[in-house]
Amino acid sequence: MNTDWVPGVRVAATYERKWLPRDVLAGIVLTTLLVPQGMAYAELAGLPAITGLYTSVLCLLAYAVFGPSRILVLGPDSSLGPMIAAVILPIVVSGGDPAKAVALASMLALMVGAMMTVAAVAKLGFVADLLSRPTQLGYVNGLALTILIGQLPKLFGFSVDGEGLLAEAAGFVRGVADGKTVPAALAIGVGGLIVILVLRRWLPKVPGILIAVVGAIVVTVWFGLTERGVDVVGPLPQGFPPFTIPTVEWSELGLLAAGALGITLVSLTDTISTASTFAGRTGQEVRGNQEMIGIGTANLAAGLFQGFPVSTSGSRTAVAESAGARSQLTGVVGAAAITLLLVFAPGLLKNLPQPMLAAVVIAASLSLADAAGMRRLWRQRRTEFVLALAAFLGVALLGVLPGIAVAVGLSVLNVFRRAWWPYRTELGRPDEVAGYHDVRVYPDAERIPGLVMFRFDAPLIFANARTFRDEVRHLARAEPKPAWILVAAEPITDVDTTAADMLEDLGAELDDLGVRLVFAELKSPVLEKLGRYKMHESLDPARFHPTIESAVAAYRTRGIPA
């Protein structure tokens, strides 16, 4: 049996008994994180808290079968929560039916799963590269700020109506000014947040979220905080949801599909990034297409049992790794523990305060933010800092879904910008090193009279053909006028038909000016393309030289003007 598409079968066949104690212990430790985070991220997505537990169980089981990583942990994610909410809440509208929201979120998960699986079969993992590192950085920082502002009212014990970061921030400020803050809610929320952050910083191996959640429940019951205005989760439904195919209106599919596309891109990028990080630690090889199969089936499974879209989690994976996880049995143990909780003790979390869930989400948003990365970009490369800042503002001011579109658009435009206006320079021979080099780096480099050596650091394509032509024209009209313009063409990895036509016209134009256009170090595949374009008929082979040195020698022999 070929187990390439079902890695879980291969892992089960090669499982070593000595791993069992560590996997079971890691699974129990992981459960203490899965339960509160799953519930908190479900509410972040605008869904009932219980759906976070349903989602956690199904995605863990599905990935254990189809996921290639031995320890990667999937589940509800803080970065996807606002995206899910941005899709389903405008359809459900304020005060809508929770069942409708669940159906929409489940259909969204099915769409994400289908897109991810199709992309895997078509080997489209490269689409993860549509989000460059600077735009990812700006996007996640904007997302972190959006999550933080959105959860502050809940932390203070009240709610606000407002769409977008600015409206929510203004609503929060008005609520505080109008005295809507519930002191008991604020105390328990801030107290829980401090516990999480302090333990994360100083005792990272201690389950800070579990301690904060248990403490919040105990304090709520002991001091009767529900009577002081503190909202709690309430009793959870007992048991597990049945297999359910969600039903939505045809008119809703367009918005769902657009949202699913954005979620798929973010989830894929996050998965490949996280998988690469942990694979490097364990010596595993990242299998991008199989990762997409794993995340796709996890979303399909969640969508068929009243769940919502999921992604990988770096923090939960790190917890599993530090707890000694050796295989995906860790996730299976976590799923089993959550199922037992739902079947036998659904009332265990009924007194969990809502401000505590807000504290869990805020802690996640703070770990998501990377201000240091923004500062590093400012120091290292201002243009990429501007890209990151634009992506940040796109999310913060336009919203999560438009923000991801802005981030992708900026990444693509940055690629085109580099193709349109690549680096170009003249070359000379420095005294201190051999060969010909950039005169900007070596301003005292020797230049040969009458010979201009020009380097263009990009493929020659339709987008930059005019830039190349204008630069060469400028060199040809300089005083004193050169006899030869030698293109150091080693960085030119391609020449399309538009650029080829431009080169033919440019060669003839320079000939009329008495300037000879020649090339050195063109790669063999590029020369073959020029042959197919029949360029040798208009630009004779003597213009093409294997090395810069041979071109210079030819120039010295017959190119120096009388």
Tab-separated table of N, CA, C and O in Angstrom, residues 295-379:
chain	number	residue	atom	x	y	z
A	295	ILE	N	-3.667	20.044	5.927
A	295	ILE	CA	-4.461	21.178	6.383
A	295	ILE	C	-5.800	21.207	5.667
A	295	ILE	O	-6.824	21.618	6.229
A	296	GLY	N	-5.824	20.739	4.402
A	296	GLY	CA	-7.085	20.697	3.662
A	296	GLY	C	-8.071	19.707	4.255
A	296	GLY	O	-9.250	20.024	4.457
A	297	THR	N	-7.601	18.498	4.557
A	297	THR	CA	-8.495	17.500	5.143
A	297	THR	C	-8.919	17.896	6.551
A	297	THR	O	-10.038	17.598	6.975
A	298	ALA	N	-8.044	18.577	7.276
A	298	ALA	CA	-8.409	19.053	8.613
A	298	ALA	C	-9.563	20.043	8.527
A	298	ALA	O	-10.503	20.008	9.335
A	299	ASN	N	-9.517	20.942	7.546
A	299	ASN	CA	-10.605	21.893	7.365
A	299	ASN	C	-11.885	21.203	6.899
A	299	ASN	O	-12.988	21.558	7.334
A	300	LEU	N	-11.748	20.230	6.012
A	300	LEU	CA	-12.941	19.490	5.554
A	300	LEU	C	-13.605	18.764	6.718
A	300	LEU	O	-14.832	18.786	6.864
A	301	ALA	N	-12.799	18.119	7.546
A	301	ALA	CA	-13.347	17.406	8.698
A	301	ALA	C	-14.033	18.360	9.662
A	301	ALA	O	-15.143	18.084	10.157
A	302	ALA	N	-13.408	19.498	9.943
A	302	ALA	CA	-14.021	20.472	10.845
A	302	ALA	C	-15.320	21.009	10.275
A	302	ALA	O	-16.322	21.168	10.996
A	303	GLY	N	-15.344	21.272	8.969
A	303	GLY	CA	-16.543	21.829	8.350
A	303	GLY	C	-17.728	20.893	8.358
A	303	GLY	O	-18.875	21.344	8.279
A	304	LEU	N	-17.478	19.605	8.449
A	304	LEU	CA	-18.582	18.631	8.447
A	304	LEU	C	-19.114	18.334	9.842
A	304	LEU	O	-20.062	17.564	9.995
A	305	PHE	N	-18.501	18.956	10.870
A	305	PHE	CA	-18.969	18.754	12.247
A	305	PHE	C	-19.076	20.087	12.989
A	305	PHE	O	-18.608	20.232	14.116
A	306	GLN	N	-19.679	21.075	12.300
A	306	GLN	CA	-19.982	22.384	12.894
A	306	GLN	C	-18.729	23.128	13.351
A	306	GLN	O	-18.739	23.843	14.354
A	307	GLY	N	-17.651	22.933	12.610
A	307	GLY	CA	-16.411	23.629	12.910
A	307	GLY	C	-16.175	24.789	11.967
A	307	GLY	O	-17.022	25.143	11.151
A	308	PHE	N	-14.988	25.382	12.046
A	308	PHE	CA	-14.639	26.537	11.214
A	308	PHE	C	-13.192	26.402	10.759
A	308	PHE	O	-12.477	25.493	11.211
A	309	PRO	N	-12.710	27.261	9.859
A	309	PRO	CA	-11.355	27.095	9.301
A	309	PRO	C	-10.260	27.104	10.360
A	309	PRO	O	-10.330	27.828	11.349
A	310	VAL	N	-9.231	26.289	10.114
A	310	VAL	CA	-8.117	26.151	11.058
A	310	VAL	C	-6.793	26.344	10.334
A	310	VAL	O	-6.717	26.334	9.106
A	311	SER	N	-5.770	26.485	11.130
A	311	SER	CA	-4.410	26.586	10.610
A	311	SER	C	-3.472	25.959	11.625
A	311	SER	O	-3.907	25.476	12.673
A	312	THR	N	-2.185	25.987	11.315
A	312	THR	CA	-1.205	25.506	12.284
A	312	THR	C	-0.988	26.561	13.358
A	312	THR	O	-1.313	27.724	13.178
A	313	SER	N	-0.454	26.133	14.468
A	313	SER	CA	-0.183	27.047	15.569
A	313	SER	C	1.250	26.853	16.042
A	313	SER	O	1.604	25.768	16.518
A	314	GLY	N	2.058	27.898	15.893
A	314	GLY	CA	3.432	27.814	16.369
A	314	GLY	C	3.515	27.655	17.874
A	314	GLY	O	4.331	26.881	18.386
A	315	SER	N	2.626	28.357	18.602
A	315	SER	CA	2.693	28.294	20.069
A	315	SER	C	2.281	26.920	20.583
A	315	SER	O	2.931	26.357	21.468
A	316	ARG	N	1.202	26.367	20.029
A	316	ARG	CA	0.767	25.044	20.495
A	316	ARG	C	1.750	23.956	20.072
A	316	ARG	O	1.977	22.985	20.804
A	317	THR	N	2.341	24.115	18.882
A	317	THR	CA	3.351	23.142	18.453
A	317	THR	C	4.569	23.196	19.369
A	317	THR	O	5.157	22.168	19.716
A	318	ALA	N	4.949	24.404	19.770
A	318	ALA	CA	6.089	24.558	20.677
A	318	ALA	C	5.806	23.900	22.022
A	318	ALA	O	6.694	23.277	22.627
A	319	VAL	N	4.557	24.026	22.506
A	319	VAL	CA	4.182	23.388	23.770
A	319	VAL	C	4.284	21.874	23.635
A	319	VAL	O	4.829	21.187	24.517
A	320	ALA	N	3.763	21.347	22.522
A	320	ALA	CA	3.825	19.897	22.318
A	320	ALA	C	5.269	19.421	22.238
A	320	ALA	O	5.635	18.387	22.821
A	321	GLU	N	6.101	20.176	21.542
A	321	GLU	CA	7.507	19.792	21.403
A	321	GLU	C	8.217	19.805	22.754
A	321	GLU	O	8.933	18.851	23.097
A	322	SER	N	8.002	20.879	23.522
A	322	SER	CA	8.683	20.979	24.820
A	322	SER	C	8.176	19.934	25.812
A	322	SER	O	8.892	19.559	26.741
A	323	ALA	N	6.932	19.460	25.602
A	323	ALA	CA	6.379	18.432	26.485
A	323	ALA	C	6.828	17.030	26.095
A	323	ALA	O	6.458	16.062	26.750
A	324	GLY	N	7.598	16.924	24.994
A	324	GLY	CA	8.163	15.632	24.618
A	324	GLY	C	7.428	14.890	23.523
A	324	GLY	O	7.635	13.682	23.350
A	325	ALA	N	6.568	15.566	22.762
A	325	ALA	CA	5.809	14.902	21.699
A	325	ALA	C	6.744	14.238	20.701
A	325	ALA	O	7.752	14.815	20.301
A	326	ARG	N	6.389	13.038	20.281
A	326	ARG	CA	7.180	12.303	19.304
A	326	ARG	C	6.404	12.011	18.021
A	326	ARG	O	7.002	11.653	17.011
A	327	SER	N	5.081	12.113	18.085
A	327	SER	CA	4.276	11.808	16.907
A	327	SER	C	2.929	12.497	17.020
A	327	SER	O	2.612	13.163	18.020
A	328	GLN	N	2.097	12.310	15.994
A	328	GLN	CA	0.767	12.894	15.998
A	328	GLN	C	-0.179	12.215	16.994
A	328	GLN	O	-1.321	12.642	17.152
A	329	LEU	N	0.291	11.179	17.679
A	329	LEU	CA	-0.515	10.606	18.751
A	329	LEU	C	-0.785	11.662	19.827
A	329	LEU	O	-1.816	11.613	20.511
A	330	THR	N	0.128	12.618	19.958
A	330	THR	CA	-0.088	13.726	20.902
A	330	THR	C	-1.387	14.448	20.583
A	330	THR	O	-2.204	14.715	21.479
A	331	GLY	N	-1.610	14.766	19.310
A	331	GLY	CA	-2.846	15.422	18.905
A	331	GLY	C	-4.059	14.544	19.105
A	331	GLY	O	-5.140	15.018	19.482
A	332	VAL	N	-3.900	13.252	18.857
A	332	VAL	CA	-5.022	12.316	19.052
A	332	VAL	C	-5.405	12.258	20.528
A	332	VAL	O	-6.599	12.238	20.864
A	333	VAL	N	-4.422	12.248	21.415
A	333	VAL	CA	-4.699	12.267	22.854
A	333	VAL	C	-5.426	13.554	23.222
A	333	VAL	O	-6.393	13.548	23.999
A	334	GLY	N	-4.977	14.684	22.670
A	334	GLY	CA	-5.655	15.948	22.934
A	334	GLY	C	-7.103	15.923	22.467
A	334	GLY	O	-8.004	16.376	23.180
A	335	ALA	N	-7.336	15.367	21.267
A	335	ALA	CA	-8.706	15.273	20.745
A	335	ALA	C	-9.568	14.378	21.630
A	335	ALA	O	-10.742	14.684	21.904
A	336	ALA	N	-8.993	13.269	22.085
A	336	ALA	CA	-9.747	12.351	22.950
A	336	ALA	C	-10.089	13.008	24.280
A	336	ALA	O	-11.202	12.858	24.796
A	337	ALA	N	-9.155	13.773	24.837
A	337	ALA	CA	-9.397	14.446	26.117
A	337	ALA	C	-10.509	15.486	25.991
A	337	ALA	O	-11.371	15.604	26.874
A	338	ILE	N	-10.517	16.233	24.892
A	338	ILE	CA	-11.584	17.217	24.682
A	338	ILE	C	-12.927	16.517	24.521
A	338	ILE	O	-13.962	16.962	25.052
A	339	THR	N	-12.940	15.385	23.798
A	339	THR	CA	-14.181	14.627	23.612
A	339	THR	C	-14.720	14.129	24.951
A	339	THR	O	-15.937	14.191	25.214
A	340	LEU	N	-13.845	13.617	25.804
A	340	LEU	CA	-14.280	13.167	27.122
A	340	LEU	C	-14.875	14.326	27.931
A	340	LEU	O	-15.877	14.150	28.644
A	341	LEU	N	-14.255	15.498	27.806
A	341	LEU	CA	-14.784	16.674	28.496
A	341	LEU	C	-16.196	16.999	28.011
A	341	LEU	O	-17.098	17.285	28.813
A	342	LEU	N	-16.414	16.938	26.686
A	342	LEU	CA	-17.725	17.265	26.126
A	342	LEU	C	-18.784	16.243	26.512
A	342	LEU	O	-19.951	16.593	26.736
A	343	VAL	N	-18.386	14.983	26.594
A	343	VAL	CA	-19.359	13.924	26.865
A	343	VAL	C	-19.678	13.807	28.354
A	343	VAL	O	-20.844	13.668	28.756
A	344	PHE	N	-18.644	13.911	29.210
A	344	PHE	CA	-18.851	13.614	30.631
A	344	PHE	C	-18.831	14.823	31.550
A	344	PHE	O	-19.349	14.754	32.665
A	345	ALA	N	-18.255	15.924	31.117
A	345	ALA	CA	-18.172	17.081	32.031
A	345	ALA	C	-18.362	18.402	31.299
A	345	ALA	O	-17.529	19.314	31.393
A	346	PRO	N	-19.462	18.540	30.554
A	346	PRO	CA	-19.664	19.790	29.801
A	346	PRO	C	-19.869	21.009	30.705
A	346	PRO	O	-19.655	22.141	30.278
A	347	GLY	N	-20.278	20.775	31.962
A	347	GLY	CA	-20.513	21.913	32.860
A	347	GLY	C	-19.270	22.411	33.563
A	347	GLY	O	-19.327	23.369	34.325
A	348	LEU	N	-18.129	21.766	33.294
A	348	LEU	CA	-16.902	22.111	34.001
A	348	LEU	C	-16.470	23.550	33.733
A	348	LEU	O	-15.887	24.206	34.601
A	349	LEU	N	-16.806	24.050	32.547
A	349	LEU	CA	-16.352	25.390	32.155
A	349	LEU	C	-17.477	26.419	32.138
A	349	LEU	O	-17.287	27.520	31.617
A	350	LYS	N	-18.604	26.095	32.715
A	350	LYS	CA	-19.738	27.018	32.622
A	350	LYS	C	-19.476	28.341	33.334
A	350	LYS	O	-20.068	29.364	32.985
A	351	ASN	N	-18.614	28.351	34.336
A	351	ASN	CA	-18.328	29.585	35.080
A	351	ASN	C	-17.051	30.290	34.595
A	351	ASN	O	-16.528	31.157	35.292
A	352	LEU	N	-16.583	29.918	33.413
A	352	LEU	CA	-15.407	30.590	32.855
A	352	LEU	C	-15.813	32.004	32.426
A	352	LEU	O	-16.693	32.176	31.578
A	353	PRO	N	-15.196	33.045	32.985
A	353	PRO	CA	-15.605	34.421	32.668
A	353	PRO	C	-15.216	34.826	31.242
A	353	PRO	O	-14.140	34.489	30.761
A	354	GLN	N	-16.104	35.551	30.595
A	354	GLN	CA	-15.811	36.052	29.257
A	354	GLN	C	-14.576	36.970	29.240
A	354	GLN	O	-13.786	36.916	28.287
A	355	PRO	N	-14.375	37.831	30.252
A	355	PRO	CA	-13.149	38.645	30.245
A	355	PRO	C	-11.876	37.812	30.255
A	355	PRO	O	-10.842	38.254	29.749
A	356	MET	N	-11.961	36.588	30.834
A	356	MET	CA	-10.796	35.719	30.823
A	356	MET	C	-10.505	35.229	29.401
A	356	MET	O	-9.339	35.128	28.992
A	357	LEU	N	-11.556	34.926	28.644
A	357	LEU	CA	-11.362	34.550	27.248
A	357	LEU	C	-10.769	35.716	26.458
A	357	LEU	O	-9.923	35.523	25.582
A	358	ALA	N	-11.218	36.924	26.767
A	358	ALA	CA	-10.637	38.104	26.121
A	358	ALA	C	-9.152	38.208	26.450
A	358	ALA	O	-8.336	38.559	25.591
A	359	ALA	N	-8.794	37.907	27.693
A	359	ALA	CA	-7.381	37.952	28.094
A	359	ALA	C	-6.553	36.932	27.310
A	359	ALA	O	-5.417	37.216	26.908
A	360	VAL	N	-7.112	35.740	27.066
A	360	VAL	CA	-6.417	34.716	26.288
A	360	VAL	C	-6.153	35.222	24.874
A	360	VAL	O	-5.053	35.060	24.314
A	361	VAL	N	-7.171	35.857	24.272
A	361	VAL	CA	-7.030	36.362	22.900
A	361	VAL	C	-6.035	37.518	22.855
A	361	VAL	O	-5.208	37.616	21.945
A	362	ILE	N	-6.102	38.407	23.828
A	362	ILE	CA	-5.173	39.542	23.860
A	362	ILE	C	-3.737	39.051	24.020
A	362	ILE	O	-2.812	39.569	23.373
A	363	ALA	N	-3.535	38.052	24.856
A	363	ALA	CA	-2.185	37.481	25.010
A	363	ALA	C	-1.697	36.917	23.682
A	363	ALA	O	-0.515	37.069	23.321
A	364	ALA	N	-2.604	36.281	22.936
A	364	ALA	CA	-2.231	35.756	21.618
A	364	ALA	C	-1.881	36.885	20.656
A	364	ALA	O	-0.939	36.782	19.872
A	365	SER	N	-2.644	37.982	20.708
A	365	SER	CA	-2.374	39.104	19.812
A	365	SER	C	-1.024	39.741	20.123
A	365	SER	O	-0.299	40.162	19.216
A	366	LEU	N	-0.674	39.783	21.398
A	366	LEU	CA	0.619	40.362	21.769
A	366	LEU	C	1.776	39.486	21.283
A	366	LEU	O	2.839	39.998	20.897
A	367	SER	N	1.586	38.183	21.295
A	367	SER	CA	2.637	37.297	20.782
A	367	SER	C	2.699	37.338	19.260
A	367	SER	O	3.743	37.070	18.656
A	368	LEU	N	1.558	37.695	18.643
A	368	LEU	CA	1.503	37.797	17.188
A	368	LEU	C	2.263	39.022	16.695
A	368	LEU	O	2.893	39.001	15.639
A	369	ALA	N	2.209	40.112	17.455
A	369	ALA	CA	2.837	41.367	17.052
A	369	ALA	C	4.360	41.230	17.025
A	369	ALA	O	4.944	40.495	17.809
A	370	ASP	N	4.970	41.966	16.109
A	370	ASP	CA	6.428	41.938	15.982
A	370	ASP	C	6.927	43.344	15.693
A	370	ASP	O	7.303	43.675	14.561
A	371	ALA	N	6.936	44.180	16.720
A	371	ALA	CA	7.420	45.550	16.562
A	371	ALA	C	8.912	45.567	16.274
A	371	ALA	O	9.411	46.417	15.524
A	372	ALA	N	9.641	44.616	16.860
A	372	ALA	CA	11.087	44.555	16.631
A	372	ALA	C	11.392	44.298	15.160
A	372	ALA	O	12.358	44.840	14.608
A	373	GLY	N	10.553	43.479	14.514
A	373	GLY	CA	10.739	43.217	13.095
A	373	GLY	C	10.558	44.462	12.253
A	373	GLY	O	11.286	44.691	11.272
A	374	MET	N	9.591	45.296	12.628
A	374	MET	CA	9.376	46.557	11.916
A	374	MET	C	10.578	47.482	12.094
A	374	MET	O	11.031	48.124	11.135
A	375	ARG	N	11.096	47.550	13.302
A	375	ARG	CA	12.275	48.396	13.547
A	375	ARG	C	13.482	47.889	12.758
A	375	ARG	O	14.269	48.683	12.237
A	376	ARG	N	13.594	46.587	12.661
A	376	ARG	CA	14.715	46.013	11.916
A	376	ARG	C	14.614	46.376	10.431
A	376	ARG	O	15.616	46.719	9.796
A	377	LEU	N	13.409	46.312	9.884
A	377	LEU	CA	13.221	46.711	8.488
A	377	LEU	C	13.568	48.179	8.279
A	377	LEU	O	14.154	48.558	7.257
A	378	TRP	N	13.188	49.032	9.243
A	378	TRP	CA	13.500	50.453	9.139
A	378	TRP	C	15.016	50.672	9.055
A	378	TRP	O	15.486	51.509	8.281
A	379	ARG	N	15.760	49.885	9.831
A	379	ARG	CA	17.214	50.034	9.823
A	379	ARG	C	17.837	49.414	8.577
A	379	ARG	O	18.809	49.941	8.036
